[in-house]
Coordinates of C-alpha atoms in Angstrom, one line a residue:
Chain W
I1 CA 0.0 0.0 0.0
A2 CA 2.8 2.4 0.9
A3 CA 4.3 4.4 -1.9
V4 CA 7.9 3.5 -2.3
A5 CA 10.0 6.4 -1.1
E6 CA 13.7 6.9 -0.4
P7 CA 14.3 7.4 3.3
L8 CA 15.5 10.9 4.1
G9 CA 18.0 9.7 6.7
L10 CA 16.2 11.6 9.5
G11 CA 16.1 10.4 13.0
R12 CA 18.5 7.8 14.5
V13 CA 18.3 4.2 15.5
A14 CA 16.6 3.6 18.9
E15 CA 18.8 2.0 21.5
P16 CA 17.6 -1.2 23.2
D17 CA 17.5 0.5 26.6
E18 CA 15.4 3.3 25.2
I19 CA 12.9 0.9 23.7
A20 CA 12.8 -1.0 27.0
A21 CA 12.1 2.2 28.9
W22 CA 9.1 3.2 26.8
D23 CA 7.8 -0.1 25.3
I24 CA 5.4 -0.9 28.2
D25 CA 2.4 -2.2 26.3
V26 CA 0.8 -5.5 27.1
R27 CA -1.5 -7.5 24.7
P28 CA -4.1 -10.2 25.3
D29 CA -1.7 -12.9 24.2
G30 CA 0.6 -11.9 27.1
T31 CA 3.1 -10.1 25.0
G32 CA 4.8 -7.4 27.1
L33 CA 4.1 -8.9 30.5
P34 CA 7.1 -8.7 32.8
A35 CA 8.4 -11.4 35.1
G36 CA 6.7 -11.3 38.5
S37 CA 3.8 -12.5 40.6
G38 CA 1.4 -11.4 43.3
S39 CA -1.1 -13.0 45.6
V40 CA -4.7 -11.9 46.5
A41 CA -3.5 -11.2 50.1
M42 CA -0.6 -9.0 49.0
G43 CA -3.0 -7.4 46.5
E44 CA -5.4 -6.4 49.3
E45 CA -2.6 -4.6 51.2
V46 CA -1.4 -2.8 48.1
F47 CA -4.9 -2.0 46.9
V48 CA -5.9 -0.5 50.3
E49 CA -2.8 1.6 50.3
K50 CA -2.7 2.8 46.6
C51 CA -6.1 2.3 45.1
A52 CA -8.9 2.2 47.7
A53 CA -9.3 5.9 48.2
C54 CA -10.9 6.2 44.8
H55 CA -11.9 2.6 44.0
G56 CA -13.1 1.5 47.5
D57 CA -11.7 -1.1 49.8
F58 CA -13.4 -3.9 47.9
A59 CA -13.0 -2.4 44.4
E60 CA -16.6 -1.4 44.5
G61 CA -15.8 2.3 43.7
A62 CA -15.9 5.3 45.9
G63 CA -18.0 8.4 45.3
R64 CA -18.0 9.1 41.6
W65 CA -14.9 7.0 40.8
P66 CA -15.2 3.8 38.9
A67 CA -16.1 0.4 40.4
L68 CA -13.7 -2.3 39.3
G69 CA -15.8 -5.2 40.7
G70 CA -19.4 -6.4 40.6
G71 CA -22.0 -5.8 38.0
L72 CA -22.0 -9.3 36.5
D73 CA -24.9 -10.0 34.2
T74 CA -26.1 -6.3 34.2
L75 CA -25.1 -5.4 30.6
Q76 CA -28.7 -5.6 29.4
D77 CA -30.1 -3.8 32.4
E78 CA -31.5 -0.3 32.3
R79 CA -28.4 0.9 34.1
P80 CA -25.5 -1.5 33.4
T81 CA -22.5 -1.7 35.7
R82 CA -19.4 -2.0 33.6
T83 CA -16.4 -3.4 35.6
V84 CA -13.3 -5.5 34.9
G85 CA -15.4 -8.6 35.9
S86 CA -18.7 -7.7 34.1
F87 CA -17.5 -5.9 31.0
W88 CA -13.8 -6.0 30.2
P89 CA -12.8 -8.6 27.6
Y90 CA -9.2 -9.2 28.4
L91 CA -7.2 -9.2 31.7
S92 CA -4.1 -7.9 29.8
T93 CA -5.8 -4.6 29.6
A94 CA -5.8 -4.3 33.4
Y95 CA -2.0 -4.9 33.6
D96 CA -1.3 -2.5 30.8
F97 CA -3.6 0.3 32.1
I98 CA -2.7 0.0 35.8
N99 CA 1.0 0.2 34.9
R100 CA 0.7 3.0 32.3
A101 CA -1.8 5.3 33.9
M102 CA -3.0 4.4 37.4
T103 CA 0.1 4.0 39.6
V104 CA 1.9 6.6 37.4
G105 CA 0.2 10.0 37.7
Y106 CA -1.7 9.1 40.8
G107 CA 1.2 8.4 43.1
E108 CA 4.3 6.3 43.4
P109 CA 4.7 3.8 40.5
A110 CA 4.0 0.3 41.7
S111 CA 6.4 -2.6 41.2
D112 CA 5.7 -5.4 38.7
D113 CA 4.9 -7.8 41.6
E114 CA 2.5 -5.2 43.1
I115 CA 0.7 -4.8 39.9
Y116 CA 0.2 -8.6 39.6
A117 CA -1.1 -8.5 43.2
I118 CA -3.5 -5.7 42.5
I119 CA -4.9 -7.6 39.6
A120 CA -5.2 -10.8 41.7
Y121 CA -7.2 -8.8 44.2
I122 CA -9.5 -7.3 41.5
L123 CA -10.1 -10.8 40.2
Y124 CA -10.9 -11.9 43.8
S125 CA -13.2 -8.9 44.2
N126 CA -15.1 -10.1 41.1
D127 CA -15.4 -13.6 42.5
L128 CA -13.3 -14.9 39.6
V129 CA -10.6 -16.5 41.8
D130 CA -10.2 -17.8 45.4
D131 CA -8.5 -16.0 48.2
D132 CA -5.3 -18.1 47.9
F133 CA -4.8 -17.3 44.3
V134 CA -1.4 -16.1 43.0
L135 CA -1.2 -14.3 39.6
S136 CA 2.0 -14.5 37.6
R137 CA 3.3 -14.0 34.1
E138 CA 3.1 -17.8 33.7
N139 CA -0.6 -18.3 34.5
F140 CA -1.8 -14.8 33.4
T141 CA -3.2 -15.8 30.0
S142 CA -5.0 -18.8 31.5
I143 CA -7.4 -16.3 33.1
R144 CA -10.3 -15.5 30.8
L145 CA -12.8 -12.8 31.7
P146 CA -16.6 -13.5 31.4
N147 CA -17.3 -10.9 28.7
E148 CA -14.5 -11.8 26.3
G149 CA -17.0 -13.0 23.7
G150 CA -19.3 -10.0 24.2
F151 CA -17.5 -7.7 21.7
Y152 CA -17.8 -7.5 17.9
M153 CA -16.3 -5.4 15.2
D154 CA -18.1 -2.1 14.2
D155 CA -20.8 -3.1 11.9
R156 CA -22.5 0.2 11.3
I157 CA -21.8 0.1 7.5
Q158 CA -23.8 -3.1 7.3
T159 CA -26.5 -2.6 10.0
E160 CA -27.1 1.2 9.9
H161 CA -25.9 2.8 6.7
P162 CA -28.3 1.0 4.4
L163 CA -31.2 2.3 6.6
F164 CA -29.9 5.9 6.6
T165 CA -28.7 6.1 3.0
R166 CA -32.1 6.7 1.4
P167 CA -33.7 9.7 -0.2
A168 CA -34.8 12.1 2.7
C169 CA -38.4 13.1 3.0
M170 CA -38.8 16.9 2.4
K171 CA -42.6 17.5 2.5
N172 CA -45.4 16.4 4.9
C173 CA -43.1 13.9 6.5
K174 CA -45.3 13.4 9.5
D175 CA -48.8 14.3 10.6
D176 CA -48.0 15.9 13.9
V177 CA -45.2 16.9 16.2
Q178 CA -45.3 17.1 20.0
I179 CA -42.6 18.1 22.5
I180 CA -42.0 15.0 24.6
A181 CA -39.1 16.2 26.7
R182 CA -37.5 19.5 27.5
V183 CA -34.7 21.2 29.4
E184 CA -36.1 24.2 31.2
T185 CA -33.8 27.1 30.3
A186 CA -32.1 28.4 33.4
F187 CA -32.1 32.1 33.0
Chain Q
M1 CA -10.5 50.2 28.3
P2 CA -14.3 49.8 28.8
D3 CA -15.3 49.5 32.5
T4 CA -17.7 46.6 32.5
P5 CA -18.3 44.4 29.4
D6 CA -22.0 44.1 29.0
K7 CA -22.7 42.0 26.0
P8 CA -26.4 42.0 25.1
S9 CA -26.3 38.4 23.9
S10 CA -25.2 37.1 27.3
R11 CA -27.7 35.1 29.3
R12 CA -27.5 37.5 32.2
A13 CA -28.6 40.4 30.0
F14 CA -31.3 38.5 28.2
L15 CA -34.3 39.7 30.2
T16 CA -33.6 43.4 30.0
A17 CA -32.3 43.4 26.5
G18 CA -35.2 41.2 25.3
A19 CA -37.8 43.6 26.7
A20 CA -36.3 46.6 24.8
A21 CA -35.7 44.8 21.5
G22 CA -39.1 44.6 20.0
G23 CA -40.0 48.3 20.2
A24 CA -36.7 49.6 19.1
M25 CA -37.1 49.1 15.3
L26 CA -39.0 50.9 12.6
T27 CA -40.9 53.2 15.0
A28 CA -42.8 55.8 13.1
G29 CA -43.8 59.1 14.5
P30 CA -42.3 62.5 15.5
A31 CA -38.6 63.1 15.1
R32 CA -36.6 61.8 18.0
A33 CA -33.3 63.1 19.5
G34 CA -30.3 61.6 17.8
D35 CA -28.6 58.4 19.0
P36 CA -26.0 59.4 21.6
A37 CA -23.7 56.6 20.2
I38 CA -23.6 59.0 17.2
T39 CA -24.3 62.5 18.6
E40 CA -21.9 62.2 21.6
M41 CA -18.2 61.8 21.0
Q42 CA -17.1 58.4 22.3
P43 CA -13.9 57.9 24.3
W44 CA -12.4 55.7 21.5
R45 CA -12.8 58.7 19.2
R46 CA -11.5 61.3 21.6
N47 CA -8.5 59.4 23.0
L48 CA -5.7 57.3 21.7
G49 CA -6.1 53.6 21.8
D50 CA -3.8 51.1 23.3
P51 CA -0.1 51.2 22.1
I52 CA 0.9 48.4 19.7
D53 CA 3.3 46.9 22.2
D54 CA 0.5 46.6 24.8
A55 CA -0.4 43.0 23.9
L56 CA 2.3 41.2 22.0
Y57 CA 0.1 38.1 22.0
G58 CA -3.4 39.6 21.5
M59 CA -6.6 38.6 23.3
P60 CA -10.2 39.1 22.3
S61 CA -12.1 42.3 23.1
P62 CA -13.1 42.4 26.8
F63 CA -16.7 42.7 25.5
E64 CA -16.2 39.1 24.3
A65 CA -15.4 37.8 27.8
D66 CA -18.3 35.4 27.7
V67 CA -16.8 33.5 24.8
I68 CA -14.9 30.9 26.7
R69 CA -14.7 27.1 27.1
G70 CA -17.4 25.8 29.3
R71 CA -17.1 23.4 32.2
V72 CA -19.7 21.0 33.6
E73 CA -18.3 19.9 37.0
W74 CA -20.6 17.0 37.7
L75 CA -19.6 15.2 34.5
T76 CA -16.3 14.0 35.8
P77 CA -14.9 13.2 39.2
D78 CA -12.0 15.6 38.9
A79 CA -10.5 18.3 36.6
Y80 CA -7.7 16.2 35.3
T81 CA -9.5 13.3 33.7
A82 CA -12.0 15.7 32.4
I83 CA -13.6 17.6 29.5
N84 CA -14.6 21.1 28.6
F85 CA -16.7 22.5 25.8
T86 CA -16.1 24.8 22.7
P87 CA -18.5 27.8 22.8
L88 CA -20.1 26.9 19.4
H89 CA -23.0 29.3 20.0
E90 CA -20.6 32.3 19.8
L91 CA -18.5 31.2 16.8
D92 CA -19.0 31.4 13.1
G93 CA -17.3 30.1 9.9
I94 CA -15.5 26.7 10.3
I95 CA -12.2 27.4 12.1
T96 CA -12.1 27.1 15.8
P97 CA -9.8 29.6 17.5
N98 CA -7.0 27.8 19.3
G99 CA -7.8 29.2 22.7
L100 CA -11.4 28.0 22.5
C101 CA -10.8 24.4 21.2
F102 CA -12.4 22.1 23.7
Q103 CA -10.0 20.1 25.9
R104 CA -10.1 16.4 26.9
S105 CA -7.3 15.0 28.9
H106 CA -7.0 11.9 31.0
A107 CA -4.2 13.2 33.3
G108 CA -4.2 16.9 32.9
A109 CA -2.6 19.0 30.2
A110 CA 1.1 18.0 30.2
Q111 CA 3.7 20.7 29.8
V112 CA 6.3 19.1 27.6
D113 CA 9.7 20.6 27.1
P114 CA 10.3 20.6 23.3
A115 CA 14.0 20.2 23.8
K116 CA 13.3 16.9 25.5
Y117 CA 10.6 15.8 23.1
R118 CA 11.2 12.5 21.4
L119 CA 9.1 10.3 19.1
M120 CA 10.0 6.6 18.9
I121 CA 8.9 4.2 16.2
N122 CA 9.5 0.6 17.2
G123 CA 8.1 -2.9 16.8
L124 CA 7.8 -4.6 13.4
V125 CA 10.0 -2.2 11.6
E126 CA 13.4 -2.6 9.8
R127 CA 14.9 0.2 11.9
P128 CA 13.5 1.3 15.2
L129 CA 14.0 5.1 15.2
V130 CA 14.0 8.1 17.5
F131 CA 13.1 11.6 16.2
T132 CA 13.5 14.9 17.8
L133 CA 11.0 17.7 17.1
Q134 CA 13.5 19.3 14.8
D135 CA 13.8 16.0 12.9
L136 CA 10.1 15.9 12.3
Q137 CA 10.1 19.5 11.0
R138 CA 12.6 18.5 8.3
F139 CA 10.1 16.1 6.6
P140 CA 7.9 17.4 3.8
R141 CA 4.8 19.0 5.3
E142 CA 1.1 19.1 4.6
N143 CA -1.6 21.5 5.7
R144 CA -5.1 20.0 6.2
T145 CA -8.3 21.2 8.0
Y146 CA -10.1 18.5 10.0
F147 CA -12.7 18.3 12.7
L148 CA -11.8 16.5 15.9
E149 CA -15.0 15.3 17.6
C150 CA -14.9 13.5 20.9
A151 CA -16.6 10.1 20.7
A152 CA -18.7 11.2 23.7
N153 CA -20.0 14.4 22.0
S154 CA -23.8 14.5 22.7
G155 CA -23.4 11.4 24.8
M156 CA -25.2 12.9 27.7
E157 CA -28.3 13.2 25.4
W158 CA -28.7 9.4 24.8
R159 CA -31.5 9.0 27.4
G160 CA -33.2 12.3 26.5
V161 CA -32.5 16.0 26.8
Q162 CA -30.2 17.1 29.5
M163 CA -27.8 19.9 28.6
D164 CA -28.8 23.5 28.5
G165 CA -27.0 24.8 25.3
V166 CA -25.3 23.8 22.2
Q167 CA -21.9 24.3 23.8
F168 CA -22.7 21.4 26.1
T169 CA -24.8 19.2 23.8
H170 CA -22.3 19.5 20.8
G171 CA -19.2 21.4 22.0
M172 CA -16.8 18.5 22.2
I173 CA -15.6 19.4 18.8
H174 CA -13.1 21.7 17.1
N175 CA -11.9 22.3 13.6
V176 CA -8.4 23.4 12.9
E177 CA -5.9 23.7 10.1
Y178 CA -3.1 21.3 11.0
T179 CA 0.5 21.5 9.8
G180 CA 2.3 18.2 10.0
V181 CA 4.1 15.3 8.4
P182 CA 2.2 12.3 7.0
L183 CA 2.6 9.4 9.4
R184 CA 3.3 7.4 6.2
S185 CA 6.6 9.4 5.8
L186 CA 7.8 8.4 9.2
L187 CA 6.8 4.8 8.8
E188 CA 8.7 4.6 5.5
E189 CA 11.7 6.0 7.2
A190 CA 11.5 3.1 9.7
G191 CA 10.5 0.5 7.1
V192 CA 7.3 -1.4 8.2
K193 CA 7.8 -5.2 8.0
T194 CA 5.2 -7.2 6.0
A195 CA 3.8 -8.7 9.2
G196 CA 3.0 -5.2 10.4
K197 CA -0.8 -4.6 10.3
W198 CA -1.6 -2.4 13.3
L199 CA 0.0 0.6 15.1
L200 CA -0.1 1.5 18.7
A201 CA 0.0 5.3 19.2
E202 CA 1.0 6.3 22.7
G203 CA 1.2 9.7 24.6
S204 CA 3.9 10.9 26.9
D205 CA 1.7 12.4 29.6
A206 CA 0.9 10.7 32.9
A207 CA -2.0 8.8 31.3
A208 CA 0.2 7.6 28.4
M209 CA -3.0 7.3 26.3
S210 CA -2.8 4.4 23.9
R211 CA -4.9 3.3 20.9
S212 CA -4.6 0.7 18.2
I213 CA -4.9 2.0 14.7
P214 CA -5.0 -0.2 11.5
L215 CA -2.0 0.3 9.2
E216 CA -4.3 1.2 6.3
K217 CA -5.5 4.3 8.1
A218 CA -2.0 5.3 9.2
L219 CA -0.8 5.1 5.6
D220 CA -3.8 6.9 4.2
D221 CA -4.3 10.3 5.8
C222 CA -2.9 10.4 9.4
L223 CA -0.7 13.3 10.2
V224 CA 1.9 13.8 12.9
A225 CA 1.1 17.5 13.6
F226 CA 3.1 20.2 15.3
N227 CA 1.1 23.3 14.3
M228 CA -2.6 24.3 14.6
N229 CA -4.1 27.3 12.8
G230 CA -0.6 28.4 11.9
E231 CA 1.1 28.4 15.3
A232 CA 2.5 25.7 17.6
L233 CA 0.0 23.3 19.2
R234 CA -1.4 24.6 22.5
P235 CA -0.2 22.5 25.5
E236 CA -3.8 21.3 26.1
Q237 CA -3.9 20.1 22.5
G238 CA -0.7 18.0 22.7
Y239 CA 2.3 20.5 22.4
P240 CA 4.6 19.9 20.8
V241 CA 3.3 17.0 18.7
R242 CA -0.1 15.2 18.3
L243 CA -1.6 12.6 16.1
V244 CA -4.2 13.6 13.6
V245 CA -6.6 10.8 12.6
P246 CA -9.1 12.5 10.1
G247 CA -12.8 11.6 10.5
W248 CA -12.1 9.2 13.5
E249 CA -13.1 9.6 17.1
G250 CA -11.1 12.2 19.0
N251 CA -9.8 9.7 21.5
M252 CA -7.5 8.3 18.8
W253 CA -5.8 11.7 18.2
V254 CA -3.1 11.0 20.7
K255 CA -1.6 14.1 22.2
W256 CA 2.0 14.6 23.4
L257 CA 2.7 11.7 21.1
R258 CA 5.8 9.8 22.1
R259 CA 5.7 6.4 20.5
I260 CA 4.4 4.5 17.5
E261 CA 4.7 0.7 17.7
V262 CA 4.0 -1.5 14.7
G263 CA 2.4 -4.8 15.5
D264 CA 0.5 -7.7 13.9
K265 CA -2.6 -7.4 16.1
P266 CA -4.5 -4.7 18.0
W267 CA -3.6 -4.2 21.6
H268 CA -7.2 -4.0 23.1
H269 CA -6.1 -1.4 25.6
R270 CA -8.3 0.3 28.1
E271 CA -9.4 3.1 25.7
E272 CA -10.7 0.6 23.2
T273 CA -12.3 -2.0 25.5
S274 CA -13.6 -0.5 28.7
K275 CA -14.0 2.9 27.0
Y276 CA -14.7 3.9 23.4
S277 CA -16.7 0.7 22.9
D278 CA -20.4 0.9 22.4
L279 CA -22.7 -1.3 24.5
M280 CA -25.9 -2.3 22.6
A281 CA -29.3 -3.1 23.9
D282 CA -28.7 -6.8 23.6
G283 CA -25.7 -6.7 26.0
R284 CA -23.1 -7.1 23.3
T285 CA -20.6 -4.3 22.5
R286 CA -19.3 -2.8 19.3
R287 CA -15.6 -2.3 19.4
F288 CA -13.4 -0.2 17.1
T289 CA -16.2 2.2 16.2
W290 CA -13.7 4.6 14.7
E291 CA -15.6 6.8 12.2
M292 CA -17.7 9.8 13.3
D293 CA -20.9 9.6 11.2
A294 CA -22.5 12.6 9.6
K295 CA -23.9 15.1 12.0
S296 CA -25.1 18.7 12.3
V297 CA -26.5 21.2 14.7
I298 CA -27.9 24.7 14.7
T299 CA -25.6 26.9 16.7
S300 CA -27.8 30.0 16.6
P301 CA -30.6 30.3 17.7
S302 CA -29.9 27.9 20.5
P303 CA -30.4 28.0 24.3
Q304 CA -27.3 30.2 24.9
A305 CA -28.1 32.3 21.8
P306 CA -31.7 33.4 22.1
V307 CA -33.4 35.7 19.6
L308 CA -33.1 39.1 21.1
H309 CA -34.3 41.2 18.1
G310 CA -37.9 40.3 17.8
K311 CA -39.8 39.4 14.7
G312 CA -38.5 39.8 11.2
P313 CA -35.3 38.7 9.4
L314 CA -33.7 35.9 11.3
V315 CA -30.4 34.1 10.5
V316 CA -30.2 30.4 11.4
S317 CA -26.5 29.4 11.6
G318 CA -25.1 26.0 12.1
L319 CA -22.4 23.4 11.5
A320 CA -22.4 20.0 9.7
W321 CA -19.7 17.4 9.4
S322 CA -18.9 13.8 8.5
G323 CA -16.0 11.5 9.3
R324 CA -16.7 9.8 6.0
G325 CA -16.4 12.7 3.5
T326 CA -17.8 16.2 2.8
I327 CA -21.2 17.7 3.3
P328 CA -23.0 18.5 0.0
Q329 CA -26.4 19.3 1.6
V330 CA -28.0 20.3 4.9
D331 CA -31.7 20.5 5.4
I332 CA -33.6 22.7 7.9
T333 CA -37.0 22.3 9.4
L334 CA -38.9 24.9 11.4
D335 CA -41.8 22.6 12.3
G336 CA -40.0 19.7 14.0
G337 CA -39.5 17.7 10.9
I338 CA -42.8 17.9 9.0
N339 CA -41.4 20.0 6.2
W340 CA -37.7 20.6 5.2
V341 CA -35.9 23.1 3.1
K342 CA -32.3 23.2 1.9
A343 CA -29.9 25.4 3.9
R344 CA -27.2 27.5 2.2
L345 CA -23.7 26.3 2.7
S346 CA -21.1 29.0 2.9
G347 CA -17.3 28.6 3.0
P348 CA -14.9 25.9 2.2
S349 CA -16.0 22.3 1.9
F350 CA -13.1 20.2 3.0
D351 CA -13.0 16.4 3.5
K352 CA -13.7 15.5 7.1
S353 CA -14.0 19.1 8.2
L354 CA -16.8 21.3 9.6
H355 CA -19.1 23.0 7.1
R356 CA -21.0 26.2 7.9
F357 CA -24.6 26.5 6.8
Y358 CA -27.2 29.3 7.0
Y359 CA -30.9 29.6 6.6
E360 CA -32.4 33.1 6.5
F361 CA -36.2 33.7 6.9
D362 CA -38.7 36.1 8.1
W363 CA -39.8 35.1 11.6
D364 CA -43.4 36.0 12.5
G365 CA -42.8 35.4 16.2
R366 CA -44.5 32.1 16.4
P367 CA -42.9 29.2 18.3
L368 CA -40.8 27.0 16.1
L369 CA -39.2 23.6 16.4
L370 CA -35.8 24.0 14.6
Q371 CA -33.8 21.0 13.4
S372 CA -30.9 20.5 10.9
R373 CA -30.2 17.3 9.0
A374 CA -26.8 16.7 7.3
H375 CA -26.2 14.6 4.1
D376 CA -22.7 13.4 3.5
S377 CA -20.9 12.6 0.3
T378 CA -21.5 8.9 0.7
G379 CA -25.3 9.5 0.6
Y380 CA -25.8 8.9 4.3
V381 CA -28.5 11.1 5.9
Q382 CA -28.2 12.1 9.6
P383 CA -30.7 10.0 11.5
T384 CA -33.0 11.0 14.3
K385 CA -32.1 10.2 17.9
E386 CA -35.1 7.9 18.0
A387 CA -33.9 5.9 14.9
L388 CA -30.5 5.5 16.6
R389 CA -32.0 4.3 19.8
K390 CA -34.1 1.7 18.0
L391 CA -30.9 0.2 16.7
R392 CA -28.6 0.7 19.7
G393 CA -30.6 1.3 22.9
V394 CA -29.6 4.0 25.3
N395 CA -26.4 2.7 26.9
S396 CA -23.9 3.1 24.0
N397 CA -22.4 6.3 25.5
Y398 CA -20.6 7.3 22.3
H399 CA -21.4 8.2 18.7
N400 CA -24.7 10.1 19.2
N401 CA -25.2 11.9 15.9
G402 CA -28.9 12.2 16.2
I403 CA -30.8 15.2 15.0
Q404 CA -31.0 18.0 17.6
T405 CA -34.2 20.0 18.2
W406 CA -34.4 23.5 19.5
H407 CA -37.7 25.0 20.6
L408 CA -37.7 28.7 19.7
Q409 CA -40.4 30.3 21.9
S410 CA -42.4 33.5 21.1
D411 CA -40.2 35.6 23.5
G412 CA -37.1 34.5 21.8
R413 CA -35.9 32.0 24.3
V414 CA -34.7 28.6 23.1
E415 CA -35.1 25.2 24.8
N416 CA -33.4 21.9 24.2
V417 CA -36.3 19.6 23.5
E418 CA -37.1 16.2 22.1
V419 CA -40.0 15.8 19.8
S420 CA -42.3 12.9 18.8

């Protein structure tokens, strides 16, 4: 697809230690996970210290901050609860995100073991593992989340566009119009 | 300098100004005393103005002090993982002034030192590379005007009407001329391996925002941009470098861009699983809903821009856009969708950019139900909110491009309403 173009010779080759410093991403197949492990018990300690102020002691959420546990089988409810256990498709997303954005920016970065432990505790809080569970790089991809099969590729082109790509009515398009909801202007 | 800016179109001034407006025009009768704005010499005529070195980076007139980004505190738990809103009701044309472009950050607006800025390309490439800002500015450049719309724009309106003004219902959007380098040029410099099918774009702020982008899009029209509207990016827009992903949801336009990794599969990161995925009524969820579909809104009259001048000639002004092309046509209705007429488009019609439309008519003072309906260059016609809800339910959060209704009342006030 790419047009063949001569490189301009701009930039320089990235050094291995530079790539190691910045290449932190983790994928569902486990690519990018560091060595390490953490137990539910250790996770409870770390979670209470680093996470619970916003996410609650039991990952149930505090105030307006997100719940990480609960909500199983609520996705068709009037008010669904979307958590790691009820909604997220892949556990790798939790490792990647906690590492990249949660313990950085909101305090002291956590160690690799601490992040495994936090995730073990979140799994426990979602009733997905027992209280003696230990999460590690080795067993990480054996953990499958309940909603992994709940996602599908954007299909608007097939399911919506044919309905909305039709000549638009211009005259006498309906018999009557009523206001059915309003925001009172707050002057 | 004027003492107190007192702009008649502000909400605070509405009641007094509205009362005076109707009788002010075309009054017949005996000769009146002249208008003091003319008969009395004004201070700006009598005295010198400000010296040219008074404002070396200029700001708007103090009379325009109401034209600012808007904040809705209850929307987010804090002011760092947060959003604000472009004042669409006060703007015209298609270019959003840099200082008014809405902001969305996930860990505040990073202040990046350009001397320490680096962009890394790694993964499935022949040569993993590091660029400085100066390196990027030595590649051949392009200038393109695109809208950036947050995927959540109008998201608060899925369950019904909620926000009191177009700034808040539709203001998670801006439209800017970007100067940058095609992402394709940088990828060619690194040499993408044949197994490379996806990119991960990642920011350098505390959130290190990351999104998976298919290689086809990256090679098509993505830009690595360093200027907006002719000057350097604003810090809150990613200074010194952001990704431009034309037509696609704003979340993917990674700011403070530090790294592009080439891979063979998507990463399924938090911003494309937990967030920016669209939960349907059946409990299943659309992922990778990248394109922003055709959409429009009347920016004036609107709840924050009431009609202050009474009956007679009235200008309806609005915006239309599509992430899938240009906007050849916009329709307007005054009766809530029973009858439609074509609006008049004015200004440039760029691909995946805002378009400005107008409709002028003689208002007789009767209440109206105003709507606009965009057609895009693929033939797609903007749907009603009800049509979208029938397909998606009310919990999809993102991608609400349903038709907006404003209720213009006899006294000139405008309400956000939903109609049958």
